[in-house]
Amino acid sequence: LLRLKASVKQLGSSLVCRSDSGGVVSLVAPALTPLCQHVARSGSLRIFSAGCELARRSHSGAYQLTLEGSIAVAPHAKASALLRLPLADASLLLSTPRKVVPLTSFSSEAQGCARSLPIGPCMVVLAAGSEGRRPLVVPARRVRKPEGLRLQLPFVTGLEYRPTAIAKSLLSQLAPSSSALSSACFPSSLS
């Protein structure tokens, strides 16, 4: 469904789920994989958290990538599953984390790219990776009615504001550097 390259098989041996009906797929360090797979198969562990949550089961029963999962899977995604957005369009998408953003709200370039995505899950690249930094990638879904994009940030009961907090954190990472502001705020002897 996510249109992944064959290189994603590298991740396969590091994926662990407590059972066939488990709600969470975890990505663990290769050194811990044999231990986690043994414990997961034995069923002797009731609470199981083993690293990065790659995907969570939705109410419909399908697995959805988490934010961490989209970052891990993005290098293995085909171009048809990725949408690269300019800063203004990325900011618009992140400003409404729990709603569908109509494609007509985006720039004409972003509209064309988004329309080329098939309906369903995709990943939005908010900022390209730079020296020592991973790209900012977020799971999303292209929806048919209304024609638009919606972020796929997990809703957790009791943490109703979690999607908004994630979106605000991503927005702050997209903001231009504040070096001009910091030099204006502090005397040169302190900066």
mmCIF file of C-alpha atoms in Angstrom:
data_model
loop_
_atom_site.group_PDB
_atom_site.id
_atom_site.type_symbol
_atom_site.label_atom_id
_atom_site.label_comp_id
_atom_site.label_asym_id
_atom_site.label_seq_id
_atom_site.Cartn_x
_atom_site.Cartn_y
_atom_site.Cartn_z
ATOM 1 C CA LEU A 1 0.000 0.000 0.000
ATOM 2 C CA LEU A 2 2.887 2.369 0.728
ATOM 3 C CA ARG A 3 4.746 1.580 -2.497
ATOM 4 C CA LEU A 4 8.152 0.668 -1.060
ATOM 5 C CA LYS A 5 11.373 -0.309 -2.803
ATOM 6 C CA ALA A 6 12.879 -3.761 -2.434
ATOM 7 C CA SER A 7 15.492 -2.223 -0.108
ATOM 8 C CA VAL A 8 12.874 -2.178 2.674
ATOM 9 C CA LYS A 9 13.672 -5.874 3.205
ATOM 10 C CA GLN A 10 16.688 -4.639 5.180
ATOM 11 C CA LEU A 11 14.260 -3.471 7.859
ATOM 12 C CA GLY A 12 12.287 -6.726 7.864
ATOM 13 C CA SER A 13 14.591 -8.610 10.205
ATOM 14 C CA SER A 14 14.438 -5.760 12.737
ATOM 15 C CA LEU A 15 10.635 -5.587 12.922
ATOM 16 C CA VAL A 16 8.932 -7.107 15.927
ATOM 17 C CA CYS A 17 5.241 -7.439 16.772
ATOM 18 C CA ARG A 18 4.039 -9.146 19.944
ATOM 19 C CA SER A 19 1.600 -11.346 18.021
ATOM 20 C CA ASP A 20 -0.239 -11.615 14.708
ATOM 21 C CA SER A 21 -2.969 -9.435 16.161
ATOM 22 C CA GLY A 22 -0.608 -7.061 17.977
ATOM 23 C CA GLY A 23 -1.383 -3.372 17.815
ATOM 24 C CA VAL A 24 2.179 -2.095 17.451
ATOM 25 C CA VAL A 25 5.048 -2.979 15.117
ATOM 26 C CA SER A 26 8.401 -1.991 16.613
ATOM 27 C CA LEU A 27 11.727 -1.383 14.913
ATOM 28 C CA VAL A 28 14.540 -2.627 17.144
ATOM 29 C CA ALA A 29 18.320 -2.573 16.994
ATOM 30 C CA PRO A 30 19.699 -5.572 15.074
ATOM 31 C CA ALA A 31 21.551 -6.839 18.164
ATOM 32 C CA LEU A 32 18.275 -7.028 20.139
ATOM 33 C CA THR A 33 16.165 -8.583 17.392
ATOM 34 C CA PRO A 34 16.673 -12.288 18.298
ATOM 35 C CA LEU A 35 15.820 -11.664 21.961
ATOM 36 C CA CYS A 36 12.736 -9.583 21.148
ATOM 37 C CA GLN A 37 11.459 -12.101 18.596
ATOM 38 C CA HIS A 38 11.862 -14.956 21.114
ATOM 39 C CA VAL A 39 10.007 -13.056 23.850
ATOM 40 C CA ALA A 40 7.285 -11.942 21.411
ATOM 41 C CA ARG A 41 6.695 -15.548 20.245
ATOM 42 C CA SER A 42 6.659 -16.990 23.758
ATOM 43 C CA GLY A 43 3.785 -14.725 24.806
ATOM 44 C CA SER A 44 5.239 -14.464 28.315
ATOM 45 C CA LEU A 45 5.475 -10.692 28.177
ATOM 46 C CA ARG A 46 2.334 -8.640 28.675
ATOM 47 C CA ILE A 47 3.700 -5.117 28.182
ATOM 48 C CA PHE A 48 6.141 -4.949 25.315
ATOM 49 C CA SER A 49 7.941 -1.867 24.125
ATOM 50 C CA ALA A 50 11.015 -2.560 22.061
ATOM 51 C CA GLY A 51 12.315 0.568 20.431
ATOM 52 C CA CYS A 52 10.826 2.798 17.794
ATOM 53 C CA GLU A 53 7.114 2.291 17.087
ATOM 54 C CA LEU A 54 7.083 1.833 13.341
ATOM 55 C CA ALA A 55 3.332 1.404 12.917
ATOM 56 C CA ARG A 56 0.149 1.169 14.967
ATOM 57 C CA ARG A 57 -3.029 -0.694 14.149
ATOM 58 C CA SER A 58 -5.916 1.666 13.398
ATOM 59 C CA HIS A 59 -9.572 1.168 14.311
ATOM 60 C CA SER A 60 -10.129 -0.344 10.858
ATOM 61 C CA GLY A 61 -7.467 -2.992 11.531
ATOM 62 C CA ALA A 62 -4.868 -1.689 9.075
ATOM 63 C CA TYR A 63 -1.434 -0.608 10.244
ATOM 64 C CA GLN A 64 -0.588 3.090 9.925
ATOM 65 C CA LEU A 65 2.925 4.468 10.039
ATOM 66 C CA THR A 66 3.813 6.553 13.041
ATOM 67 C CA LEU A 67 5.933 9.688 12.726
ATOM 68 C CA GLU A 68 9.030 7.686 13.701
ATOM 69 C CA GLY A 69 8.033 4.941 11.276
ATOM 70 C CA SER A 70 7.704 7.338 8.356
ATOM 71 C CA ILE A 71 11.209 8.664 9.031
ATOM 72 C CA ALA A 72 12.593 5.097 9.084
ATOM 73 C CA VAL A 73 10.684 3.942 5.991
ATOM 74 C CA ALA A 74 11.062 7.083 3.827
ATOM 75 C CA PRO A 75 14.493 6.138 2.432
ATOM 76 C CA HIS A 76 12.896 2.925 1.119
ATOM 77 C CA ALA A 77 9.798 4.588 -0.389
ATOM 78 C CA LYS A 78 9.271 4.898 -4.108
ATOM 79 C CA ALA A 79 8.894 8.399 -5.514
ATOM 80 C CA SER A 80 5.179 7.735 -6.065
ATOM 81 C CA ALA A 81 4.683 7.511 -2.281
ATOM 82 C CA LEU A 82 6.504 10.747 -1.413
ATOM 83 C CA LEU A 83 5.287 14.313 -1.692
ATOM 84 C CA ARG A 84 7.858 17.069 -1.247
ATOM 85 C CA LEU A 85 6.291 20.328 -0.130
ATOM 86 C CA PRO A 86 7.779 23.830 -0.166
ATOM 87 C CA LEU A 87 7.964 25.633 3.181
ATOM 88 C CA ALA A 88 4.718 27.621 2.760
ATOM 89 C CA ASP A 89 2.700 24.525 1.810
ATOM 90 C CA ALA A 90 4.288 22.436 4.579
ATOM 91 C CA SER A 91 3.391 25.144 7.102
ATOM 92 C CA LEU A 92 -0.194 25.157 5.829
ATOM 93 C CA LEU A 93 -0.496 21.374 6.190
ATOM 94 C CA LEU A 94 0.990 21.417 9.697
ATOM 95 C CA SER A 95 -1.266 24.272 10.820
ATOM 96 C CA THR A 96 -4.304 21.953 10.608
ATOM 97 C CA PRO A 97 -3.017 18.601 11.894
ATOM 98 C CA ARG A 98 -6.399 16.913 12.351
ATOM 99 C CA LYS A 99 -8.258 18.189 9.289
ATOM 100 C CA VAL A 100 -8.182 17.637 5.551
ATOM 101 C CA VAL A 101 -6.414 20.473 3.731
ATOM 102 C CA PRO A 102 -7.977 20.938 0.279
ATOM 103 C CA LEU A 103 -5.469 20.680 -2.563
ATOM 104 C CA THR A 104 -6.723 24.038 -3.867
ATOM 105 C CA SER A 105 -5.160 25.648 -0.763
ATOM 106 C CA PHE A 106 -1.651 24.641 -1.876
ATOM 107 C CA SER A 107 0.563 26.318 -4.445
ATOM 108 C CA SER A 108 0.021 25.229 -8.049
ATOM 109 C CA GLU A 109 3.271 23.223 -8.016
ATOM 110 C CA ALA A 110 2.268 21.362 -4.842
ATOM 111 C CA GLN A 111 -1.248 20.774 -6.203
ATOM 112 C CA GLY A 112 0.151 19.075 -9.299
ATOM 113 C CA CYS A 113 2.479 16.866 -7.275
ATOM 114 C CA ALA A 114 -0.264 15.958 -4.783
ATOM 115 C CA ARG A 115 -2.708 15.073 -7.565
ATOM 116 C CA SER A 116 -0.152 12.616 -8.965
ATOM 117 C CA LEU A 117 -0.288 10.657 -5.674
ATOM 118 C CA PRO A 118 -2.746 7.778 -5.575
ATOM 119 C CA ILE A 119 -5.594 7.998 -3.069
ATOM 120 C CA GLY A 120 -4.470 6.502 0.249
ATOM 121 C CA PRO A 121 -1.406 6.585 2.492
ATOM 122 C CA CYS A 122 1.683 8.563 1.526
ATOM 123 C CA MET A 123 4.567 10.367 3.163
ATOM 124 C CA VAL A 124 5.116 14.120 3.054
ATOM 125 C CA VAL A 125 8.712 15.345 3.009
ATOM 126 C CA LEU A 126 8.676 18.668 4.835
ATOM 127 C CA ALA A 127 12.383 19.409 4.655
ATOM 128 C CA ALA A 128 15.241 17.621 2.954
ATOM 129 C CA GLY A 129 17.958 16.103 5.069
ATOM 130 C CA SER A 130 21.148 18.056 5.511
ATOM 131 C CA GLU A 131 24.542 17.301 7.000
ATOM 132 C CA GLY A 132 23.967 14.939 9.901
ATOM 133 C CA ARG A 133 20.193 15.493 9.899
ATOM 134 C CA ARG A 134 17.483 13.197 8.683
ATOM 135 C CA PRO A 135 14.779 14.642 6.466
ATOM 136 C CA LEU A 136 11.563 15.708 8.168
ATOM 137 C CA VAL A 137 8.953 13.226 6.974
ATOM 138 C CA VAL A 138 5.405 12.837 8.217
ATOM 139 C CA PRO A 139 2.783 10.192 7.383
ATOM 140 C CA ALA A 140 -0.231 11.508 5.506
ATOM 141 C CA ARG A 141 -3.185 10.348 3.455
ATOM 142 C CA ARG A 142 -4.456 11.672 0.153
ATOM 143 C CA VAL A 143 -8.233 11.749 0.382
ATOM 144 C CA ARG A 144 -10.793 11.785 -2.385
ATOM 145 C CA LYS A 145 -13.613 13.872 -0.884
ATOM 146 C CA PRO A 146 -12.830 16.630 -0.359
ATOM 147 C CA GLU A 147 -9.804 16.290 -2.593
ATOM 148 C CA GLY A 148 -6.962 17.003 -0.220
ATOM 149 C CA LEU A 149 -4.288 15.847 2.205
ATOM 150 C CA ARG A 150 -4.591 14.909 5.853
ATOM 151 C CA LEU A 151 -1.773 14.211 8.293
ATOM 152 C CA GLN A 152 -1.868 10.734 9.823
ATOM 153 C CA LEU A 153 -0.774 11.619 13.338
ATOM 154 C CA PRO A 154 -2.012 9.025 15.819
ATOM 155 C CA PHE A 155 -4.805 9.963 18.160
ATOM 156 C CA VAL A 156 -4.393 8.472 21.617
ATOM 157 C CA THR A 157 -7.197 8.620 24.182
ATOM 158 C CA GLY A 158 -6.092 10.845 27.024
ATOM 159 C CA LEU A 159 -3.572 12.622 24.793
ATOM 160 C CA GLU A 160 -6.033 14.518 22.612
ATOM 161 C CA TYR A 161 -3.566 17.332 21.898
ATOM 162 C CA ARG A 162 -0.716 15.020 20.832
ATOM 163 C CA PRO A 163 -1.226 15.538 17.051
ATOM 164 C CA THR A 164 -1.235 19.306 17.553
ATOM 165 C CA ALA A 165 1.912 19.143 19.694
ATOM 166 C CA ILE A 166 3.683 17.039 17.055
ATOM 167 C CA ALA A 167 2.655 19.463 14.304
ATOM 168 C CA LYS A 168 3.848 22.482 16.303
ATOM 169 C CA SER A 169 7.169 20.771 16.962
ATOM 170 C CA LEU A 170 7.602 20.073 13.250
ATOM 171 C CA LEU A 171 6.643 23.668 12.421
ATOM 172 C CA SER A 172 9.317 24.955 14.775
ATOM 173 C CA GLN A 173 11.904 22.771 13.029
ATOM 174 C CA LEU A 174 10.856 24.218 9.673
ATOM 175 C CA ALA A 175 11.184 27.826 10.824
ATOM 176 C CA PRO A 176 14.140 29.719 9.333
ATOM 177 C CA SER A 177 17.133 29.909 11.638
ATOM 178 C CA SER A 178 16.906 32.610 14.243
ATOM 179 C CA SER A 179 20.568 33.640 14.159
ATOM 180 C CA ALA A 180 19.615 37.231 13.287
ATOM 181 C CA LEU A 181 17.199 37.298 16.212
ATOM 182 C CA SER A 182 19.670 35.831 18.683
ATOM 183 C CA SER A 183 22.388 38.324 17.760
ATOM 184 C CA ALA A 184 19.905 41.174 18.205
ATOM 185 C CA CYS A 185 18.813 39.904 21.626
ATOM 186 C CA PHE A 186 22.231 39.405 23.185
ATOM 187 C CA PRO A 187 25.222 41.700 23.386
ATOM 188 C CA SER A 188 28.112 40.515 21.221
ATOM 189 C CA SER A 189 30.179 39.660 24.287
ATOM 190 C CA LEU A 190 27.589 37.051 25.346
ATOM 191 C CA SER A 191 26.805 35.488 21.972
#
